[in-house]
Amino acid sequence: MRPRSPGFIKALANAEMIDTGVLNADGTPAAELPSNKTKGNLLAADGATYNALAVGTNTHVLTADSTVSAGVKWAAAAGGGAVTSFKTVGSGLEDYATVQAGITAGFYNLNITSAVSETTGLAALPAANIYVKIDPGITWTFPSTQFINSTSYANEFTIEGQDSTIVYALTAASARLFDVATGSELNLKGILTIDNNSTSTSFSYIQSNTQITNQTGKLTLLLPNARNSGIITGGAGASFENVEIVGGGTSCFAGFVSSGTGQIHVGKIRFSGTWSTTSTLVSWANALGAQCDTVEFDVDNGAVAELRGSFDNATVSPTNSIALTSLTLQDNCVVRGGDIGTKVTSLVLKEGISLYGCLINPDTVTAASTEKRISLIGCFGDSDTAGTLTIAAPGTVIQGCQNIFDISLSSTADGSIVSGNFIGAAAGGGAGTITIDSGA
């Protein structure tokens, strides 16, 4: 057997091997084997002879490289093809008893395979991305300390649930489950329930100074106690595919609040359970922009909601008869379809609002004279016998609406357009009127 081109590696059969060399078919020596028999060495050709290629560093892979004499070398695996190895965490025979223990030992890909109770919050995190998987039906519990409290951590922390649960119960006022440095990112993947059992005198919530994302599956937030809060985002905003926030008491503080000017992107968000009449279910008033396919309010107590952005379907209390205290649609909010007014005691429209094909209660609508450019296109009133849509905002457009008994434009609503509407009771309860005050 003659030496091959550089990069050739031969796995020799027993018949081809002798202690000192390699034989040709006629039994004559073909090449001398290197005398170095160190564990892990490979036999590599350089075009003239065979040489021992020393074993590489742990986790390195064999890589082709024409610039080296052997034609191959050991090197760190390139991104995209490497298989991630996870250390197990749990209360049984796993590698580590807690996630913190695994991280302290230098492992950043961890799989929780049985119930885990952390003794402290995760602190002093390394400058590395961390990925935690939780097996189906498994609960990861935190004590009365913050889940992640490392103001120097500026990397990506990912938690992947598989119908899994995180339970925390903070006792400090205004404590947060996730508290890290600007520039970090919290990714919540898969089917995951976060149970906020905090009993602090002030609200405890999931909050980050940076981006929070729910990429796939569904995130459910349980708020069973007084003063609990769900999500409060910082300046970088948030992105969620499917999230439900369940209130569990009449003193729940807030559901989903934007405390900064970051972008909000939501596929579907649903509010359910029991809330207070002074609770803020959702407030995106400060967001630079919000995009949401579906938002649903199905609550057992009244609450305050404040939306900004674009919604393909905004449904308020689809099954319950108890009304939200108020629903405020902030500047330039667009809602396409859905019941946004029949269960709301006050529907406040701000500047640039556009409602397309929405079901509303005309008596509850407020559009102040300080606002302008409000459009109601193809909307439906909720009553056959009564309901007056009163508009004071200049530049209002009311077009193609039905089942609104009366429309009244105040003197400040100059430049408004009212056309193609069905005014009056749809069931034949009498003709409606359009009242235009002088100056409008």
Short mmCIF file of C-alpha atoms in Angstrom, two decimals:
data_model
loop_
_atom_site.label_atom_id
_atom_site.label_comp_id
_atom_site.label_asym_id
_atom_site.label_seq_id
_atom_site.Cartn_x
_atom_site.Cartn_y
_atom_site.Cartn_z
CA MET A 1 0.00 0.00 0.00
CA ARG A 2 1.58 3.23 -1.13
CA PRO A 3 1.31 6.54 0.72
CA ARG A 4 -1.69 8.53 -0.50
CA SER A 5 -2.27 12.22 -1.15
CA PRO A 6 -2.29 14.67 1.78
CA GLY A 7 -5.40 14.37 3.93
CA PHE A 8 -5.84 10.63 3.31
CA ILE A 9 -6.61 8.71 6.50
CA LYS A 10 -6.65 4.92 6.41
CA ALA A 11 -8.48 2.62 8.78
CA LEU A 12 -6.27 -0.45 8.40
CA ALA A 13 -7.60 -4.01 8.45
CA ASN A 14 -5.83 -6.50 10.69
CA ALA A 15 -4.27 -8.26 7.69
CA GLU A 16 -2.62 -5.04 6.58
CA MET A 17 -0.98 -4.18 9.89
CA ILE A 18 2.28 -5.20 11.45
CA ASP A 19 4.04 -3.66 14.41
CA THR A 20 6.48 -1.67 12.32
CA GLY A 21 4.78 -0.95 9.00
CA VAL A 22 2.24 -1.63 6.30
CA LEU A 23 2.52 -4.49 3.75
CA ASN A 24 1.76 -4.51 0.05
CA ALA A 25 -0.31 -7.37 -1.39
CA ASP A 26 2.85 -9.40 -2.08
CA GLY A 27 3.97 -9.06 1.54
CA THR A 28 6.71 -6.50 0.97
CA PRO A 29 6.85 -3.43 3.24
CA ALA A 30 5.04 -0.44 1.75
CA ALA A 31 5.61 2.17 4.43
CA GLU A 32 6.85 2.33 7.94
CA LEU A 33 4.28 3.23 10.60
CA PRO A 34 5.22 5.97 13.05
CA SER A 35 6.49 4.53 16.29
CA ASN A 36 4.35 6.94 18.36
CA LYS A 37 1.32 4.99 19.59
CA THR A 38 -0.20 7.76 21.79
CA LYS A 39 -3.90 7.33 22.56
CA GLY A 40 -6.11 9.03 20.01
CA ASN A 41 -3.46 9.50 17.30
CA LEU A 42 -4.55 9.04 13.70
CA LEU A 43 -2.52 7.93 10.66
CA ALA A 44 -2.53 10.66 8.01
CA ALA A 45 -0.72 10.78 4.64
CA ASP A 46 1.25 13.83 3.52
CA GLY A 47 1.82 12.67 -0.09
CA ALA A 48 5.08 10.90 0.62
CA THR A 49 4.61 8.95 3.81
CA TYR A 50 2.28 8.34 6.74
CA ASN A 51 2.47 10.47 9.88
CA ALA A 52 0.75 10.40 13.25
CA LEU A 53 -1.83 13.15 13.63
CA ALA A 54 -1.95 13.93 17.35
CA VAL A 55 -5.30 13.79 19.10
CA GLY A 56 -7.08 17.13 19.25
CA THR A 57 -8.66 19.18 22.04
CA ASN A 58 -11.84 17.83 23.62
CA THR A 59 -14.97 18.65 21.52
CA HIS A 60 -12.82 19.65 18.49
CA VAL A 61 -13.61 18.00 15.16
CA LEU A 62 -11.44 16.81 12.25
CA THR A 63 -11.35 19.56 9.62
CA ALA A 64 -9.90 19.61 6.09
CA ASP A 65 -7.14 22.22 5.66
CA SER A 66 -4.90 22.22 2.56
CA THR A 67 -2.46 24.63 4.21
CA VAL A 68 -1.16 21.98 6.64
CA SER A 69 1.07 19.09 5.57
CA ALA A 70 -1.37 16.35 6.61
CA GLY A 71 -4.26 18.02 4.79
CA VAL A 72 -6.41 17.74 7.91
CA LYS A 73 -6.36 19.18 11.42
CA TRP A 74 -8.36 19.30 14.64
CA ALA A 75 -10.41 22.49 15.09
CA ALA A 76 -13.43 23.84 16.95
CA ALA A 77 -16.73 22.90 15.28
CA ALA A 78 -18.16 25.55 12.98
CA GLY A 79 -21.64 26.93 13.71
CA GLY A 80 -24.69 25.31 12.17
CA GLY A 81 -23.60 21.69 12.22
CA ALA A 82 -22.60 21.08 15.83
CA VAL A 83 -24.79 18.98 18.11
CA THR A 84 -25.48 20.72 21.40
CA SER A 85 -24.79 18.62 24.47
CA PHE A 86 -26.97 19.21 27.55
CA LYS A 87 -26.14 18.45 31.17
CA THR A 88 -29.10 17.13 33.16
CA VAL A 89 -30.52 18.87 36.24
CA GLY A 90 -32.97 17.52 38.80
CA SER A 91 -33.71 15.95 42.14
CA GLY A 92 -32.75 12.40 41.14
CA LEU A 93 -29.63 10.99 39.50
CA GLU A 94 -29.02 13.94 37.19
CA ASP A 95 -25.64 15.63 36.72
CA TYR A 96 -26.57 18.57 38.95
CA ALA A 97 -29.25 19.24 41.58
CA THR A 98 -29.88 22.84 40.50
CA VAL A 99 -29.40 25.00 37.44
CA GLN A 100 -27.16 27.32 39.44
CA ALA A 101 -24.86 24.38 40.25
CA GLY A 102 -24.58 23.49 36.58
CA ILE A 103 -23.80 27.07 35.58
CA THR A 104 -21.23 27.39 38.37
CA ALA A 105 -19.54 24.25 37.03
CA GLY A 106 -19.21 25.91 33.62
CA PHE A 107 -22.09 24.30 31.72
CA TYR A 108 -24.53 26.61 29.92
CA ASN A 109 -26.81 24.10 28.15
CA LEU A 110 -28.93 22.46 30.83
CA ASN A 111 -31.91 20.09 30.69
CA ILE A 112 -34.23 19.91 33.72
CA THR A 113 -35.46 16.31 33.76
CA SER A 114 -37.09 16.17 37.22
CA ALA A 115 -38.43 18.74 39.70
CA VAL A 116 -35.88 21.39 40.71
CA SER A 117 -36.00 23.87 43.59
CA GLU A 118 -33.28 26.50 43.41
CA THR A 119 -31.85 27.52 46.79
CA THR A 120 -31.12 31.05 45.54
CA GLY A 121 -31.77 33.14 42.49
CA LEU A 122 -29.31 32.86 39.62
CA ALA A 123 -26.54 35.38 40.27
CA ALA A 124 -23.00 36.10 39.05
CA LEU A 125 -23.86 34.75 35.61
CA PRO A 126 -21.00 34.26 33.12
CA ALA A 127 -20.65 36.29 29.92
CA ALA A 128 -22.19 33.49 27.87
CA ASN A 129 -25.51 32.53 26.32
CA ILE A 130 -27.47 30.14 28.56
CA TYR A 131 -30.10 27.64 27.40
CA VAL A 132 -32.37 25.77 29.83
CA LYS A 133 -34.81 23.10 28.64
CA ILE A 134 -37.58 21.84 30.96
CA ASP A 135 -39.02 18.38 30.29
CA PRO A 136 -42.81 17.85 29.93
CA GLY A 137 -44.79 18.25 33.15
CA ILE A 138 -41.71 19.32 35.16
CA THR A 139 -41.74 22.31 37.57
CA TRP A 140 -38.79 24.63 38.16
CA THR A 141 -39.24 26.48 41.48
CA PHE A 142 -37.54 29.61 42.78
CA PRO A 143 -37.43 30.86 46.38
CA SER A 144 -38.29 34.37 47.55
CA THR A 145 -35.41 35.84 45.55
CA GLN A 146 -35.20 37.10 42.02
CA PHE A 147 -34.90 34.46 39.33
CA ILE A 148 -32.01 36.21 37.60
CA ASN A 149 -30.36 39.05 39.45
CA SER A 150 -27.15 39.87 37.64
CA THR A 151 -26.95 43.47 36.48
CA SER A 152 -23.74 42.70 34.58
CA TYR A 153 -25.31 39.91 32.49
CA ALA A 154 -25.72 41.13 28.92
CA ASN A 155 -26.20 37.91 26.96
CA GLU A 156 -29.07 35.71 25.83
CA PHE A 157 -30.98 33.54 28.32
CA THR A 158 -33.35 31.02 26.75
CA ILE A 159 -35.93 28.87 28.57
CA GLU A 160 -37.72 26.19 26.56
CA GLY A 161 -40.82 24.62 28.07
CA GLN A 162 -42.65 21.46 27.02
CA ASP A 163 -45.91 21.92 28.93
CA SER A 164 -43.63 22.90 31.82
CA THR A 165 -43.98 25.33 34.73
CA ILE A 166 -41.83 27.94 36.48
CA VAL A 167 -43.03 28.91 39.98
CA TYR A 168 -41.74 31.92 41.88
CA ALA A 169 -42.86 33.77 45.00
CA LEU A 170 -41.05 37.04 45.57
CA THR A 171 -41.47 38.88 48.85
CA ALA A 172 -39.55 42.10 48.23
CA ALA A 173 -41.49 45.16 47.08
CA SER A 174 -41.33 45.83 43.33
CA ALA A 175 -39.16 42.74 42.86
CA ARG A 176 -38.70 41.40 39.34
CA LEU A 177 -38.30 37.85 38.12
CA PHE A 178 -35.75 38.82 35.48
CA ASP A 179 -33.38 41.72 36.22
CA VAL A 180 -30.29 42.04 34.04
CA ALA A 181 -28.21 44.60 32.17
CA THR A 182 -29.25 46.47 29.06
CA GLY A 183 -28.27 44.43 26.01
CA SER A 184 -29.41 41.05 27.30
CA GLU A 185 -32.36 39.07 25.97
CA LEU A 186 -34.87 36.71 27.59
CA ASN A 187 -36.33 34.10 25.21
CA LEU A 188 -39.30 32.02 26.38
CA LYS A 189 -39.97 29.13 23.99
CA GLY A 190 -42.42 26.26 23.71
CA ILE A 191 -45.41 25.65 25.99
CA LEU A 192 -44.55 27.29 29.29
CA THR A 193 -46.56 28.42 32.33
CA ILE A 194 -45.11 30.97 34.75
CA ASP A 195 -46.92 30.97 38.11
CA ASN A 196 -46.40 34.21 40.04
CA ASN A 197 -47.17 33.42 43.69
CA SER A 198 -45.52 36.57 45.02
CA THR A 199 -46.89 38.06 48.22
CA SER A 200 -44.93 41.30 48.29
CA THR A 201 -46.71 44.50 49.30
CA SER A 202 -45.94 45.87 45.85
CA PHE A 203 -46.10 44.21 42.48
CA SER A 204 -43.72 41.49 41.29
CA TYR A 205 -43.40 40.82 37.61
CA ILE A 206 -41.42 39.60 34.63
CA GLN A 207 -39.41 42.57 33.49
CA SER A 208 -36.25 43.16 31.56
CA ASN A 209 -34.22 46.18 30.58
CA THR A 210 -34.02 44.61 27.15
CA GLN A 211 -35.97 42.44 24.73
CA ILE A 212 -38.37 39.73 25.95
CA THR A 213 -39.55 37.22 23.34
CA ASN A 214 -41.92 34.26 23.19
CA GLN A 215 -40.90 32.68 19.90
CA THR A 216 -42.98 29.51 19.60
CA GLY A 217 -45.76 27.73 21.44
CA LYS A 218 -47.78 29.47 24.16
CA LEU A 219 -46.80 31.39 27.29
CA THR A 220 -49.32 31.46 30.16
CA LEU A 221 -48.84 33.80 33.13
CA LEU A 222 -50.79 33.01 36.32
CA LEU A 223 -51.34 35.86 38.80
CA PRO A 224 -53.12 34.28 41.76
CA ASN A 225 -52.36 36.84 44.48
CA ALA A 226 -52.99 40.49 45.23
CA ARG A 227 -50.60 43.00 43.68
CA ASN A 228 -49.27 40.45 41.20
CA SER A 229 -48.20 41.70 37.79
CA GLY A 230 -47.46 39.96 34.52
CA ILE A 231 -45.10 41.58 32.01
CA ILE A 232 -43.62 45.06 32.22
CA THR A 233 -41.24 45.76 29.37
CA GLY A 234 -38.37 48.21 29.28
CA GLY A 235 -37.00 50.31 26.48
CA ALA A 236 -36.34 47.44 24.05
CA GLY A 237 -39.94 46.22 23.98
CA ALA A 238 -41.22 42.68 23.56
CA SER A 239 -42.30 40.11 20.99
CA PHE A 240 -44.78 37.31 21.75
CA GLU A 241 -46.39 34.72 19.51
CA ASN A 242 -49.16 33.59 21.86
CA VAL A 243 -49.61 34.72 25.47
CA GLU A 244 -52.44 34.46 28.01
CA ILE A 245 -52.42 36.38 31.29
CA VAL A 246 -54.78 34.98 33.93
CA GLY A 247 -55.82 37.19 36.83
CA GLY A 248 -56.54 35.38 40.07
CA GLY A 249 -57.63 38.14 42.42
CA THR A 250 -59.38 41.48 42.50
CA SER A 251 -56.15 43.21 43.55
CA CYS A 252 -54.05 42.07 40.59
CA PHE A 253 -51.99 45.07 39.59
CA ALA A 254 -51.26 44.85 35.87
CA GLY A 255 -51.14 42.43 32.96
CA PHE A 256 -48.92 43.66 30.13
CA VAL A 257 -47.47 47.16 30.44
CA SER A 258 -44.97 48.93 28.22
CA SER A 259 -42.89 51.12 30.54
CA GLY A 260 -40.57 52.26 27.75
CA THR A 261 -40.72 53.23 24.10
CA GLY A 262 -39.77 49.86 22.60
CA GLN A 263 -41.70 48.04 19.89
CA ILE A 264 -44.46 45.60 20.87
CA HIS A 265 -45.16 42.64 18.54
CA VAL A 266 -47.83 40.12 19.55
CA GLY A 267 -49.50 37.38 17.54
CA LYS A 268 -52.29 36.77 20.06
CA ILE A 269 -52.77 37.98 23.62
CA ARG A 270 -55.66 37.00 25.88
CA PHE A 271 -56.63 38.30 29.31
CA SER A 272 -58.85 36.10 31.47
CA GLY A 273 -59.68 35.42 35.10
CA THR A 274 -60.50 37.88 37.89
CA TRP A 275 -59.17 41.42 38.02
CA SER A 276 -59.84 44.68 39.82
CA THR A 277 -61.87 47.53 38.39
CA THR A 278 -58.72 49.65 38.76
CA SER A 279 -56.30 47.12 37.31
CA THR A 280 -54.45 47.95 34.11
CA LEU A 281 -54.88 44.88 31.96
CA VAL A 282 -52.77 46.23 29.15
CA SER A 283 -51.10 49.60 28.59
CA TRP A 284 -49.04 50.13 25.48
CA ALA A 285 -49.43 53.90 25.50
CA ASN A 286 -45.67 54.55 25.57
CA ALA A 287 -44.65 52.08 22.88
CA LEU A 288 -43.16 53.44 19.67
CA GLY A 289 -45.34 51.00 17.81
CA ALA A 290 -47.43 47.93 18.53
CA GLN A 291 -48.59 45.23 16.15
CA CYS A 292 -51.03 42.56 17.29
CA ASP A 293 -53.09 40.07 15.31
CA THR A 294 -55.59 39.31 18.07
CA VAL A 295 -56.26 40.71 21.53
CA GLU A 296 -59.03 39.24 23.72
CA PHE A 297 -60.42 40.41 27.05
CA ASP A 298 -62.47 37.72 28.79
CA VAL A 299 -62.41 38.80 32.43
CA ASP A 300 -64.67 38.40 35.47
CA ASN A 301 -64.11 41.93 36.77
CA GLY A 302 -63.84 45.30 35.14
CA ALA A 303 -60.39 46.67 34.35
CA VAL A 304 -58.61 49.39 32.41
CA ALA A 305 -57.13 48.70 29.01
CA GLU A 306 -55.04 51.03 26.87
CA LEU A 307 -53.94 50.01 23.40
CA ARG A 308 -51.63 51.52 20.84
CA GLY A 309 -50.82 49.97 17.50
CA SER A 310 -52.42 47.80 14.85
CA PHE A 311 -54.89 45.00 15.61
CA ASP A 312 -56.58 42.63 13.20
CA ASN A 313 -59.12 41.57 15.81
CA ALA A 314 -59.71 43.20 19.19
CA THR A 315 -62.37 41.32 21.15
CA VAL A 316 -63.47 42.68 24.51
CA SER A 317 -65.19 40.30 26.96
CA PRO A 318 -66.55 37.92 24.31
CA THR A 319 -68.46 35.80 26.85
CA ASN A 320 -68.72 37.76 30.09
CA SER A 321 -71.25 40.49 30.74
CA ILE A 322 -69.15 42.49 33.19
CA ALA A 323 -67.69 45.53 31.49
CA LEU A 324 -64.20 46.90 31.36
CA THR A 325 -64.05 50.27 33.09
CA SER A 326 -62.50 51.89 30.03
CA LEU A 327 -60.73 51.09 26.81
CA THR A 328 -58.48 53.81 25.42
CA LEU A 329 -57.23 53.55 21.86
CA GLN A 330 -54.07 55.64 21.71
CA ASP A 331 -52.85 57.83 18.84
CA ASN A 332 -52.93 56.20 15.38
CA CYS A 333 -54.28 52.88 16.69
CA VAL A 334 -55.89 50.73 13.98
CA VAL A 335 -58.44 48.02 14.79
CA ARG A 336 -59.85 45.74 12.10
CA GLY A 337 -62.87 43.75 13.26
CA GLY A 338 -63.98 42.47 16.65
CA ASP A 339 -66.11 43.62 19.56
CA ILE A 340 -64.32 46.58 21.12
CA GLY A 341 -67.16 48.55 22.64
CA THR A 342 -70.25 46.65 23.71
CA LYS A 343 -68.76 45.61 27.08
CA VAL A 344 -66.88 48.84 27.74
CA THR A 345 -68.34 51.67 29.82
CA SER A 346 -66.06 54.21 28.12
CA LEU A 347 -64.39 53.84 24.72
CA VAL A 348 -61.93 56.72 24.29
CA LEU A 349 -60.63 57.50 20.80
CA LYS A 350 -57.40 59.44 20.40
CA GLU A 351 -55.92 61.22 17.40
CA GLY A 352 -55.61 59.26 14.15
CA ILE A 353 -57.70 56.27 15.30
CA SER A 354 -59.16 54.02 12.59
CA LEU A 355 -61.86 51.41 13.28
CA TYR A 356 -62.81 49.05 10.46
CA GLY A 357 -65.83 46.72 10.80
CA CYS A 358 -65.86 46.87 14.60
CA LEU A 359 -68.83 46.31 16.90
CA ILE A 360 -69.27 49.31 19.21
CA ASN A 361 -71.68 50.81 21.70
CA PRO A 362 -72.20 54.35 20.34
CA ASP A 363 -73.21 55.78 23.74
CA THR A 364 -69.82 54.96 25.23
CA VAL A 365 -67.64 56.52 22.51
CA THR A 366 -65.67 59.67 23.37
CA ALA A 367 -63.64 61.62 20.83
CA ALA A 368 -62.60 64.95 22.33
CA SER A 369 -62.23 68.19 20.41
CA THR A 370 -58.48 68.08 21.06
CA GLU A 371 -58.22 64.96 18.89
CA LYS A 372 -58.53 64.79 15.09
CA ARG A 373 -58.49 62.50 12.05
CA ILE A 374 -60.67 59.75 13.53
CA SER A 375 -62.20 57.21 11.13
CA LEU A 376 -65.07 54.78 11.70
CA ILE A 377 -65.52 52.70 8.55
CA GLY A 378 -68.13 49.93 8.27
CA CYS A 379 -68.70 49.73 12.03
CA PHE A 380 -71.82 48.29 13.67
CA GLY A 381 -73.80 49.62 16.62
CA ASP A 382 -74.98 47.18 19.27
CA SER A 383 -78.58 48.39 19.67
CA ASP A 384 -81.66 48.47 17.44
CA THR A 385 -83.49 51.12 19.43
CA ALA A 386 -81.01 53.63 20.82
CA GLY A 387 -77.44 54.83 20.78
CA THR A 388 -75.99 58.18 19.83
CA LEU A 389 -72.49 58.48 18.40
CA THR A 390 -71.25 61.89 19.53
CA ILE A 391 -68.08 63.23 17.94
CA ALA A 392 -66.24 66.44 18.83
CA ALA A 393 -62.96 65.73 17.02
CA PRO A 394 -62.30 67.69 13.81
CA GLY A 395 -61.67 65.81 10.58
CA THR A 396 -63.69 62.75 11.61
CA VAL A 397 -64.84 60.31 8.91
CA ILE A 398 -67.93 58.13 9.57
CA GLN A 399 -68.65 56.01 6.53
CA GLY A 400 -70.64 52.85 5.78
CA CYS A 401 -71.63 52.27 9.42
CA GLN A 402 -74.84 50.46 10.39
CA ASN A 403 -77.23 50.11 13.30
CA ILE A 404 -76.18 53.40 14.89
CA PHE A 405 -79.42 55.18 15.81
CA ASP A 406 -78.14 58.76 15.88
CA ILE A 407 -74.97 60.59 14.91
CA SER A 408 -74.19 63.95 16.50
CA LEU A 409 -71.32 66.20 15.42
CA SER A 410 -70.49 69.00 17.85
CA SER A 411 -69.41 72.48 16.81
CA THR A 412 -65.74 71.56 17.05
CA ALA A 413 -66.00 68.69 14.57
CA ASP A 414 -65.22 70.87 11.56
CA GLY A 415 -64.07 69.21 8.35
CA SER A 416 -65.84 65.94 9.22
CA ILE A 417 -67.38 63.62 6.61
CA VAL A 418 -70.51 61.48 7.21
CA SER A 419 -71.62 59.37 4.25
CA GLY A 420 -73.25 56.08 3.28
CA ASN A 421 -74.37 55.16 6.79
CA PHE A 422 -77.51 53.27 7.81
CA ILE A 423 -78.89 55.51 10.54
CA GLY A 424 -81.68 54.22 12.77
CA ALA A 425 -82.84 50.90 14.12
CA ALA A 426 -82.09 47.87 11.99
CA ALA A 427 -85.22 46.12 13.29
CA GLY A 428 -87.55 48.90 12.16
CA GLY A 429 -87.70 50.77 15.43
CA GLY A 430 -87.75 54.16 13.76
CA ALA A 431 -85.56 56.49 11.77
CA GLY A 432 -82.41 57.92 13.25
CA THR A 433 -81.03 61.43 12.92
CA ILE A 434 -77.79 63.16 12.09
CA THR A 435 -77.29 66.31 14.15
CA ILE A 436 -74.66 68.81 13.06
CA ASP A 437 -74.03 71.67 15.45
CA SER A 438 -73.33 75.14 14.07
CA GLY A 439 -69.70 75.59 13.24
CA ALA A 440 -69.13 71.94 12.40
#
